[in-house]
GROMACS .gro file of C-alpha atoms in nm:
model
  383
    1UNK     CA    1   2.866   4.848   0.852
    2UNK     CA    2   2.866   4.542   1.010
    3UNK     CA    3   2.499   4.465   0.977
    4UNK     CA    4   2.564   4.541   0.603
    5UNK     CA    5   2.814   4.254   0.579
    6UNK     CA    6   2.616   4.032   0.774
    7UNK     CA    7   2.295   4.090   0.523
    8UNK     CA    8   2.504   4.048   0.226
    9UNK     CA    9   2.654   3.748   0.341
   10UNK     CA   10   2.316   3.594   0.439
   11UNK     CA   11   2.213   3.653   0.052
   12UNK     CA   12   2.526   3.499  -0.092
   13UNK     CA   13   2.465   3.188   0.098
   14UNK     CA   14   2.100   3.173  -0.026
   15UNK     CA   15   2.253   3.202  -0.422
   16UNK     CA   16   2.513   2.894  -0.316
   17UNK     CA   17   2.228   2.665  -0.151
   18UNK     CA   18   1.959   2.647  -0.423
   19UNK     CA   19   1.793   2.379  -0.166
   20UNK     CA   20   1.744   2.690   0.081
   21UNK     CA   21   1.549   2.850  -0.198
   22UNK     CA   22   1.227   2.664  -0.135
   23UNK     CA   23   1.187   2.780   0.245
   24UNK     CA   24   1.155   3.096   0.137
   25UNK     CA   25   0.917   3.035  -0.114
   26UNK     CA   26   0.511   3.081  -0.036
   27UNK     CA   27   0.346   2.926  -0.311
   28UNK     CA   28   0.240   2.572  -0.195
   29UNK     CA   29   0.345   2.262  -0.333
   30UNK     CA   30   0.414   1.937  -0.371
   31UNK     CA   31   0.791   1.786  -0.365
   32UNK     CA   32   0.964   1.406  -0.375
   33UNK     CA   33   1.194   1.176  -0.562
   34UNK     CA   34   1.061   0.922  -0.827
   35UNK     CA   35   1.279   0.603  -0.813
   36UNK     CA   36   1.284   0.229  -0.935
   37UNK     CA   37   1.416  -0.112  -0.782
   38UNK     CA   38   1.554  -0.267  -1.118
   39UNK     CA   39   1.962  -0.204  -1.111
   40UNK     CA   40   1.933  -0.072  -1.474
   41UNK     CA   41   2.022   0.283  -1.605
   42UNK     CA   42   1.804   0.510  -1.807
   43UNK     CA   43   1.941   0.638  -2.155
   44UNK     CA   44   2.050   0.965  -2.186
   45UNK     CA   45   1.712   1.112  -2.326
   46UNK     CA   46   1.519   0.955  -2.050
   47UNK     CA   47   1.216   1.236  -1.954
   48UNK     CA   48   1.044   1.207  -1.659
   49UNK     CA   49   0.701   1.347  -1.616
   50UNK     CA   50   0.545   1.413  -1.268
   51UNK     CA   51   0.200   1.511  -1.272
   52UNK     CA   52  -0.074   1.644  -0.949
   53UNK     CA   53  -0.397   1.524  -1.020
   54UNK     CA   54  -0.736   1.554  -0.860
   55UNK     CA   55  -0.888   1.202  -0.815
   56UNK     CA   56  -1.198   1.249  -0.664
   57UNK     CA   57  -1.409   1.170  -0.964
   58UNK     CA   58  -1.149   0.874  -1.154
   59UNK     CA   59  -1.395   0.590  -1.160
   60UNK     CA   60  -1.630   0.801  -1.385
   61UNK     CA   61  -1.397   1.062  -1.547
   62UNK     CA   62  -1.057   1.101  -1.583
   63UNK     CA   63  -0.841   1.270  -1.336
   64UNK     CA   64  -0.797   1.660  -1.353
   65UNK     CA   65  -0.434   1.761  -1.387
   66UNK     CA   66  -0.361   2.048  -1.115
   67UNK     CA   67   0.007   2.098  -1.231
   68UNK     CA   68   0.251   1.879  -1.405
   69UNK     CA   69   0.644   1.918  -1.463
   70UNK     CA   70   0.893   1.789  -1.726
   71UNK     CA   71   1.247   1.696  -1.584
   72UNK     CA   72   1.494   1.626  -1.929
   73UNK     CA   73   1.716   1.333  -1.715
   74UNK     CA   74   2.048   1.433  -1.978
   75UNK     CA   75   2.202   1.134  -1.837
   76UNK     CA   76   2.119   1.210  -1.471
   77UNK     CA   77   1.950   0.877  -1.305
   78UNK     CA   78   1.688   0.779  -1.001
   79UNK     CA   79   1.604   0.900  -0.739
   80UNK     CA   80   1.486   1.259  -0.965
   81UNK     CA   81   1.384   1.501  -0.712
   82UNK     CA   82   1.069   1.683  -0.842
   83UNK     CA   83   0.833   1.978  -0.725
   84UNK     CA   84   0.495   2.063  -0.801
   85UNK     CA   85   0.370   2.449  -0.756
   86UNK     CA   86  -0.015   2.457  -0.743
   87UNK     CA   87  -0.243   2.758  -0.653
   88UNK     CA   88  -0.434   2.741  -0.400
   89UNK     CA   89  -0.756   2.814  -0.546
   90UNK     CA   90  -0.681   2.493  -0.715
   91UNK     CA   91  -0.777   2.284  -0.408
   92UNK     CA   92  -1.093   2.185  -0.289
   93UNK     CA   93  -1.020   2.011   0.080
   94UNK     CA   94  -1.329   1.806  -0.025
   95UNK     CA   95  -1.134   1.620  -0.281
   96UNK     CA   96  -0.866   1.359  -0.282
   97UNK     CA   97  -0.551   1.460  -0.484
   98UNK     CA   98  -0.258   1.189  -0.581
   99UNK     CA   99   0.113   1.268  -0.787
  100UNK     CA  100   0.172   1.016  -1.066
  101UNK     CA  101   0.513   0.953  -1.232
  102UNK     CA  102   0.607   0.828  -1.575
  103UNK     CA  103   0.993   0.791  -1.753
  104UNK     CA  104   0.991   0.788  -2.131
  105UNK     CA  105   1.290   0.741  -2.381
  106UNK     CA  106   1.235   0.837  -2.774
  107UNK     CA  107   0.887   0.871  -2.739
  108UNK     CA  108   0.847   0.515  -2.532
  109UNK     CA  109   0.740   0.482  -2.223
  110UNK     CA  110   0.987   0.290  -2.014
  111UNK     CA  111   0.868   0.292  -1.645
  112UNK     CA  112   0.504   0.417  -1.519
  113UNK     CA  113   0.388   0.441  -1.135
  114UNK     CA  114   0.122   0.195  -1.050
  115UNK     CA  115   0.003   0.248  -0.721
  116UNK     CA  116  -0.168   0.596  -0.561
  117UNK     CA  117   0.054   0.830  -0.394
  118UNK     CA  118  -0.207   1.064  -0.201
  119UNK     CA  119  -0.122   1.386  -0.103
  120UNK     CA  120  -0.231   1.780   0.009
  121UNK     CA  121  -0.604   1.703   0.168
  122UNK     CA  122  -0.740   1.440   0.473
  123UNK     CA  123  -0.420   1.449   0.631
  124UNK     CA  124  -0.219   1.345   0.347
  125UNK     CA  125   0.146   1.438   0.289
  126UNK     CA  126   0.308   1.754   0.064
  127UNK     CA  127   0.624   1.508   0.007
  128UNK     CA  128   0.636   1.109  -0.113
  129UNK     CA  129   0.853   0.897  -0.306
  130UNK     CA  130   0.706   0.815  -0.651
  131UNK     CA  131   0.805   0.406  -0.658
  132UNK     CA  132   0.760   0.327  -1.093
  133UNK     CA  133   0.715   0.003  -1.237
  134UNK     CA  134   0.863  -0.123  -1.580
  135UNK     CA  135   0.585  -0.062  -1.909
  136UNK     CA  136   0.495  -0.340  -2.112
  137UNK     CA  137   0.729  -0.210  -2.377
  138UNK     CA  138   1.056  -0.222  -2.155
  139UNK     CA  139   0.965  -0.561  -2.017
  140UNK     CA  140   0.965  -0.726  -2.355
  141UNK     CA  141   1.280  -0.570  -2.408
  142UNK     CA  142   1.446  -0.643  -2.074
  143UNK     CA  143   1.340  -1.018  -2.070
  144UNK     CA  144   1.475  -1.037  -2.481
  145UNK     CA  145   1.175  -1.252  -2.548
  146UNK     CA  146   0.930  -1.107  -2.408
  147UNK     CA  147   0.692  -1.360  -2.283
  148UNK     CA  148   0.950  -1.654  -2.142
  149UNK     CA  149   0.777  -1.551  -1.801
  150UNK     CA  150   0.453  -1.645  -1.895
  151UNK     CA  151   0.454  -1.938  -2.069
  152UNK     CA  152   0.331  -2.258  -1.923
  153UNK     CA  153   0.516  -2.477  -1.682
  154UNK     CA  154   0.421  -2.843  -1.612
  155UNK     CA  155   0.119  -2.881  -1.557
  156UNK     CA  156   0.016  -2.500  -1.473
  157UNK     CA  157  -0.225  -2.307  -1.679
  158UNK     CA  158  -0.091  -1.976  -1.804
  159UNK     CA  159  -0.224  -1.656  -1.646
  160UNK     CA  160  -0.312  -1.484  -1.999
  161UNK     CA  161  -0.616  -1.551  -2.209
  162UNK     CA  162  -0.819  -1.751  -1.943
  163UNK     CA  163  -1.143  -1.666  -1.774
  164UNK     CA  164  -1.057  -1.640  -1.379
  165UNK     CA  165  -1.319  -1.718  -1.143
  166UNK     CA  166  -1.225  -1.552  -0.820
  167UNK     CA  167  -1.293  -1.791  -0.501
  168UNK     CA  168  -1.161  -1.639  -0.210
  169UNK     CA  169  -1.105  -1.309  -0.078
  170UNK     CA  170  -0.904  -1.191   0.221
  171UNK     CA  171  -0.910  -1.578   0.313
  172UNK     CA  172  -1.247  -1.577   0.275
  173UNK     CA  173  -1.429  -1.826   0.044
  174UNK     CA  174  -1.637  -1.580  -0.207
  175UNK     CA  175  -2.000  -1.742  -0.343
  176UNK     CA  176  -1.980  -1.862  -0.714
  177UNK     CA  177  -2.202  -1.713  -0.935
  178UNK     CA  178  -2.513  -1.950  -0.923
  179UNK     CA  179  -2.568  -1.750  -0.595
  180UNK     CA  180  -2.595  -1.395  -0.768
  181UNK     CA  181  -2.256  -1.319  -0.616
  182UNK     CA  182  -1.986  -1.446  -0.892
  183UNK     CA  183  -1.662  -1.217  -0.999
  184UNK     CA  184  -1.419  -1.287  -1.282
  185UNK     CA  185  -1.118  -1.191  -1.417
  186UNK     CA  186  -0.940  -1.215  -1.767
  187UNK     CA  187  -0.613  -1.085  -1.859
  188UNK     CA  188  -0.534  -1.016  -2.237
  189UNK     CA  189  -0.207  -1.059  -2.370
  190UNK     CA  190  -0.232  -0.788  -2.651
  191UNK     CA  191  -0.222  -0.420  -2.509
  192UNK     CA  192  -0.216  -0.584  -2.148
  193UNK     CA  193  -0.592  -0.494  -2.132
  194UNK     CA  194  -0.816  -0.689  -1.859
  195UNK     CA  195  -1.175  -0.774  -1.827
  196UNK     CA  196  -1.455  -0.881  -1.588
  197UNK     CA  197  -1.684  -0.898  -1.334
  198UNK     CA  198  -1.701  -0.721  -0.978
  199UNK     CA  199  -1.982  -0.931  -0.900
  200UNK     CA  200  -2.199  -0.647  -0.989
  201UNK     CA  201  -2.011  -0.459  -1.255
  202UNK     CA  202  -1.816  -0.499  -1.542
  203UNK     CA  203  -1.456  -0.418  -1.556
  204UNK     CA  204  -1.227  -0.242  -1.790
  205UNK     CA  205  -0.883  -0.133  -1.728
  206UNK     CA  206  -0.491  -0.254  -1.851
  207UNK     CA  207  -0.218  -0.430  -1.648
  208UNK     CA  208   0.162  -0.444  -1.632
  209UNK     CA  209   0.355  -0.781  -1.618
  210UNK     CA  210   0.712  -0.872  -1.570
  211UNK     CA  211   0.791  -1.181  -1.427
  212UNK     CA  212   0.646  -1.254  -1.169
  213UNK     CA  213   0.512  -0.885  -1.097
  214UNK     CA  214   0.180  -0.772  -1.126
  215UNK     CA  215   0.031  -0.454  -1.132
  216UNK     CA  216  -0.279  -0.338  -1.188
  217UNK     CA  217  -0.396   0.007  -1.369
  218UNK     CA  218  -0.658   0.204  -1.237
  219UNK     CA  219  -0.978   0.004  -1.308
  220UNK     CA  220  -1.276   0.114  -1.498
  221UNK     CA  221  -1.669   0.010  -1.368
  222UNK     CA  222  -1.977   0.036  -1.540
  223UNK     CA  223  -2.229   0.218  -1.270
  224UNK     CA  224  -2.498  -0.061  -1.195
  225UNK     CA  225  -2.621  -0.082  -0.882
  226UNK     CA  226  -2.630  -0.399  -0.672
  227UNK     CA  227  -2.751  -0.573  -0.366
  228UNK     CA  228  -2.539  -0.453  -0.022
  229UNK     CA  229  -2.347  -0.857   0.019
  230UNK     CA  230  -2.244  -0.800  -0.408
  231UNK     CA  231  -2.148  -0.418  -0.337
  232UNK     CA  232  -1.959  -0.495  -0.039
  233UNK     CA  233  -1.771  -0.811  -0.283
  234UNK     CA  234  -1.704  -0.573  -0.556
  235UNK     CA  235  -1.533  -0.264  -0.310
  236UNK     CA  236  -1.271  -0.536  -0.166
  237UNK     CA  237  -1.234  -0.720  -0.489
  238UNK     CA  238  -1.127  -0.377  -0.634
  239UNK     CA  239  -0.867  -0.307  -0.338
  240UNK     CA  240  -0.722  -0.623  -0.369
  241UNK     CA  241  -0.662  -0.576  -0.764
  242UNK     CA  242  -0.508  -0.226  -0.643
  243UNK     CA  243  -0.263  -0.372  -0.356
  244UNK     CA  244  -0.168  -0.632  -0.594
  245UNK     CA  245   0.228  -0.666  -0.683
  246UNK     CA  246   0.294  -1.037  -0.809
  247UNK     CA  247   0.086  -1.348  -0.892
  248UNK     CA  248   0.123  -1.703  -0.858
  249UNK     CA  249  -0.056  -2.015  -1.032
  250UNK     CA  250  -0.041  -2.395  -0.884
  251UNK     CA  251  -0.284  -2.606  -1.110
  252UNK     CA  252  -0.541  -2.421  -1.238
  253UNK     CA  253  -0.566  -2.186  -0.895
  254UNK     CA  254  -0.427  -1.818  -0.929
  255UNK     CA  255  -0.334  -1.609  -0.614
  256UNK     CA  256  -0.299  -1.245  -0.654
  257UNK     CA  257  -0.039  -1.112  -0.393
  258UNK     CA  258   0.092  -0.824  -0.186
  259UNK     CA  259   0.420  -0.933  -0.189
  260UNK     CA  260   0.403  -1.250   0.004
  261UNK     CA  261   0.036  -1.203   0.126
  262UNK     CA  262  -0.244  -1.385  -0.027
  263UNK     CA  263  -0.516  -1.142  -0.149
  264UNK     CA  264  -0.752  -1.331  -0.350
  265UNK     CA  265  -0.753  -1.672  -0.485
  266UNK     CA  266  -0.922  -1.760  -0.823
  267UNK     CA  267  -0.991  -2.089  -1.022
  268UNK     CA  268  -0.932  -2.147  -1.394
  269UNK     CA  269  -1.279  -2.132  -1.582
  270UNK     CA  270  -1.221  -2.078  -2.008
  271UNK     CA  271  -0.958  -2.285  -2.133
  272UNK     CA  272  -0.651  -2.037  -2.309
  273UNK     CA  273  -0.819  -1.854  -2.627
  274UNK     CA  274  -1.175  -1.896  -2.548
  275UNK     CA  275  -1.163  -1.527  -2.368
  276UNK     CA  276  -1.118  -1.301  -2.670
  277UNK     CA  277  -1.047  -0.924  -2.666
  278UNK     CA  278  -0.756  -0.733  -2.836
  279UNK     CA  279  -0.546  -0.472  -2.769
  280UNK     CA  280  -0.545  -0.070  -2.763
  281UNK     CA  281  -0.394   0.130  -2.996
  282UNK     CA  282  -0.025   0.023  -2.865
  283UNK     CA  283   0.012  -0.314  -2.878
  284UNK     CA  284  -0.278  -0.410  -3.126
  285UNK     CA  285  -0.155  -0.691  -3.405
  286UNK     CA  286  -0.406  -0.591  -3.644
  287UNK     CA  287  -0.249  -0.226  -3.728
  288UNK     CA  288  -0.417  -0.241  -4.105
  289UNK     CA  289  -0.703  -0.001  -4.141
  290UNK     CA  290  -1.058  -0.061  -3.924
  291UNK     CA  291  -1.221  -0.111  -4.308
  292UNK     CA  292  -0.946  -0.368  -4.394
  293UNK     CA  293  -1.105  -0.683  -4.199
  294UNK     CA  294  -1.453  -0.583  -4.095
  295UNK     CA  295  -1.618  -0.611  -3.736
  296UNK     CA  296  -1.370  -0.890  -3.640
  297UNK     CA  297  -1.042  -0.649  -3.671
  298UNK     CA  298  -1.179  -0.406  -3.477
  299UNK     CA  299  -1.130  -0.548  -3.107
  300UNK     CA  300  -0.952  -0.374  -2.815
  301UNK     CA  301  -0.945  -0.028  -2.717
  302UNK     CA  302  -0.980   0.287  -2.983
  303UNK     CA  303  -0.934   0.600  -2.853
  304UNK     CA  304  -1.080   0.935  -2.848
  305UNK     CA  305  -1.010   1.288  -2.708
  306UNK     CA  306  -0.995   1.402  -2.330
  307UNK     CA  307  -0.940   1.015  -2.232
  308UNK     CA  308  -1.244   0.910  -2.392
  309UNK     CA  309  -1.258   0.537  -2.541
  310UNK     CA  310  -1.443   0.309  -2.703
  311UNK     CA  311  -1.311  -0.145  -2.577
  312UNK     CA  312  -1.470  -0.359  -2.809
  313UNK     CA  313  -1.465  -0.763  -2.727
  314UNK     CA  314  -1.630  -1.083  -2.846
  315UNK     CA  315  -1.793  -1.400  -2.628
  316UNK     CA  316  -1.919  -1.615  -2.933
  317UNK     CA  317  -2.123  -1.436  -3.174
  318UNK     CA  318  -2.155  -1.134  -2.953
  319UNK     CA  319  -1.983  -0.754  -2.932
  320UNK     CA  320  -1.966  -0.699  -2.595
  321UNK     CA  321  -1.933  -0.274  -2.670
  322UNK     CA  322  -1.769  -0.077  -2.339
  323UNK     CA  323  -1.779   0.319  -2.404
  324UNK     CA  324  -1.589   0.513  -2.156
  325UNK     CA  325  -1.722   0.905  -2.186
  326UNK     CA  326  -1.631   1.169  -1.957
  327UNK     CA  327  -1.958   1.057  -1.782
  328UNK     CA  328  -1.823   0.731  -1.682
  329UNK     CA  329  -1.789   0.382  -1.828
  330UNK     CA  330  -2.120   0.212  -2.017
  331UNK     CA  331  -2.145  -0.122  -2.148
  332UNK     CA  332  -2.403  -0.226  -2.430
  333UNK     CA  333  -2.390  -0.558  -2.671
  334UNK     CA  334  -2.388  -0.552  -3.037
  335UNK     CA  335  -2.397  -0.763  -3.330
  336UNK     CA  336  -2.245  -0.806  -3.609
  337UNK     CA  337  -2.441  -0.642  -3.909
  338UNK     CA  338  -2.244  -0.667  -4.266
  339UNK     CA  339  -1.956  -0.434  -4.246
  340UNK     CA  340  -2.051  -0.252  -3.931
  341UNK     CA  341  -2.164  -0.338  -3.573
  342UNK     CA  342  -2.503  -0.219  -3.396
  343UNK     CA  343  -2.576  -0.193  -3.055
  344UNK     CA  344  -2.875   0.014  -2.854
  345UNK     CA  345  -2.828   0.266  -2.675
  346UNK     CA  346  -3.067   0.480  -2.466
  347UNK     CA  347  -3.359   0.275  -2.654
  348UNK     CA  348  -3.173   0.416  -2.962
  349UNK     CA  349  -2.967   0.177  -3.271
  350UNK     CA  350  -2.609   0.285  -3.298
  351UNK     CA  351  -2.394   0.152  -3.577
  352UNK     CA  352  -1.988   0.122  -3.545
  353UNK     CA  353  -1.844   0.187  -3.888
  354UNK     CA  354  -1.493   0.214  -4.007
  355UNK     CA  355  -1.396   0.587  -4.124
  356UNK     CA  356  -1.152   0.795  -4.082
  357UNK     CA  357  -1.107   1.125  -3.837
  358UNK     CA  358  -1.278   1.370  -4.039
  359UNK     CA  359  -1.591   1.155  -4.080
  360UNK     CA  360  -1.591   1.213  -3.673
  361UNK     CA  361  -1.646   1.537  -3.705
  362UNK     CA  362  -1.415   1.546  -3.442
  363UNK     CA  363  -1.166   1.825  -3.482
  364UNK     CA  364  -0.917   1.635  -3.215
  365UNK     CA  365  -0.901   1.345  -3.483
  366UNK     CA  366  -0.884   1.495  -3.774
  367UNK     CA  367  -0.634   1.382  -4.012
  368UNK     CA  368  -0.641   1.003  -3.862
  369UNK     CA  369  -0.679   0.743  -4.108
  370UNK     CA  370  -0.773   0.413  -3.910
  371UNK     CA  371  -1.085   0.533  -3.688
  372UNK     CA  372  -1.437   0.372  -3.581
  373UNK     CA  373  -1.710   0.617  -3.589
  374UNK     CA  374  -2.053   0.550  -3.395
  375UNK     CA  375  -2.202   0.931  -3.585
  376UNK     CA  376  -2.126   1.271  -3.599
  377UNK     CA  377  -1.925   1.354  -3.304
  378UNK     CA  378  -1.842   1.036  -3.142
  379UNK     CA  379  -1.551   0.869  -3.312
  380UNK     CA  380  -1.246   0.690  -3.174
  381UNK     CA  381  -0.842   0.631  -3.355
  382UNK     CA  382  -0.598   0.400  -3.355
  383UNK     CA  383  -0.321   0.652  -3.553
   0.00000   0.00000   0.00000
């Protein structure tokens, strides 16, 4: 009898502790908190989205999701205590796995985690703290203005819009590019889109800005192969864009920073304008149809299904044309031809034309009116 009472006990205390609920639970899986640093509250709708993804492949596809879970805030704020359940035939120890976190509001994204947050395989952990930075969108409308951070002061040169030559690395003077070895950088101020040089590759990829802060987005490569010294540039050029949290510009020199530590140093080479690239499909000024303008409305990032994307930019007369399949990132250059833009590819012409999504013949785009299609199959939207 006594046993009896004990046992029945023991369960009622497991219904009152929903925390004790977990050590009794087999399935593997991944648990934390996601939290900010900015002493401001989330509106009542807030959602936050926590998502396991394999990695292993993200610099020429995008990242597998393992398992992902919706937590409705309904007024609740930070630090949101998550959990992921994955299966174990989901894991391969061969491959690197990381947790992202975003928090959206009415369909907005509000905050979005910026740096990698390994976990499961090569001795990483089963439980982190997800650490989310402010979007674009909820740093305009934090600051009221926008762009008051950015704007020049004295005689500094404003980070956006300006060709970046990077000169030192790790406190290490980096060769310019007469010697084979040169890397750039350009930041965009519409859709907070970047672009570049690794000193072997070109880069693609987006950026987050408030204040001072600076963040970086997983970058995108095209997959050119390069000398050993201009390899060995473009791996810690890449790490420092990743460990990179705020900037600072004295003259026409930029630092990127990890906090207070100097990562790379760059010098101002195109005066404000001359770099020229628009935005994706969120913060593009040009929201008229791709027919409206011709070749010239077209620039910035269009996008297609399964994280597919087509990043169209212009250096003088020139379409520089960056296509991001689920093969990888490849970059071509076009020119304008009338109403439509060809480029070669794979000793073939393409031609860029404004359509609409059913003249992809993409049943993912269907039903979108402003679209660029390359031919039958390969098309990319803006809504």
């Amino acid at each position: 009898m006594v046993r009896k009472a004990i046992m029945a006990v023991g369960v009622f205390t497991l219904l009152l502790d929903p925390g004790s609920w977990g050590q009794n639970d087999a399935t593997p899986h991944v648990t934390g908190t996601v939290n900010y640093l900015q002493r401001s509250a989330l509106p009542r709708d807030a959602v936050v989205l926590v998502q396991l993804q394999d990695v292993s492949f993200q610099d020429v596809q995008p990242a597998k999701i393992i398992a992902e879970q919706t937590i409705p805030l309904e007024g609740k704020q930070v630090p949101v205590p998550f959990r992921l359940s994955y299966a174990e035939v989901d894991i391969d120890p061969a491959h690197s796995y990381a947790v992202r976190a975003t928090i959206s509001s009415g369909g907005k994204l509000l905050f979005t985690s910026t740096s990698s947050y390994p976990v499961i395989t090569s001795g990483a952990p089963k439980n982190v703290e997800i650490r989310v930075q402010p979007s674009a969108a909820s740093s305009v409308a934090q600051s009221g203005n926008g762009r008051s951070s950015r704007t020049k002061n004295g005689t500094n040169v404003d980070l956006l819009g300006i060709e970046w030559k990077l000169s030192e690395l790790a406190g290490e003077a980096v060769p310019d590019a007469s010697e084979g070895h040169g890397a750039s950088l350009a930041l965009h101020e519409e859709g907070e889109t970047l672009s570049g040089s690794s000193g072997c590759n070109r880069l693609i990829g987006t950026f987050k800005l408030h204040g001072r802060a600076l963040y970086f987005e997983p970058v995108g490569l095209t997959r050119m192969a390069c000398a050993e010294p201009a390899m060995k540039l473009e791996r810690a050029f890449l790490e420092a864009l990743n460990a990179t949290t705020r900037y600072a510009i004295a003259g026409d020199e930029l630092e990127l920073r990890r906090d207070e530590e100097v990562l790379a140093k760059f010098r101002a080479s195109a005066a404000p304008g001359e770099v020229t690239v628009a935005a994706d499909a969120s913060g593009n000024k040009n929201r008229g149809n791709a027919g409206d303008k011709g070749p010239n409305s077209w620039l910035g990032q269009w996008d297609g299904p399964e994280g597919t994307y087509i990043v169209l930019s212009k250096n003088g007369d020139k379409y520089s044309v960056d296509i991001r399949s689920l093969d990888g990132v490849q970059s071509y250059q076009g020119v304008a031809a009338g109403d439509h833009i060809q480029f070669a590819r794979e000793g073939a012409t393409e031609t860029i034309r404004a359509g609409n999504g059913e003249q992809t013949g993409m049943k993912w785009l269907a039903g979108k009116k402003n679209c660029l299609v390359v031919k039958s199959g390969e098309g990319y939207c803006r809504e």
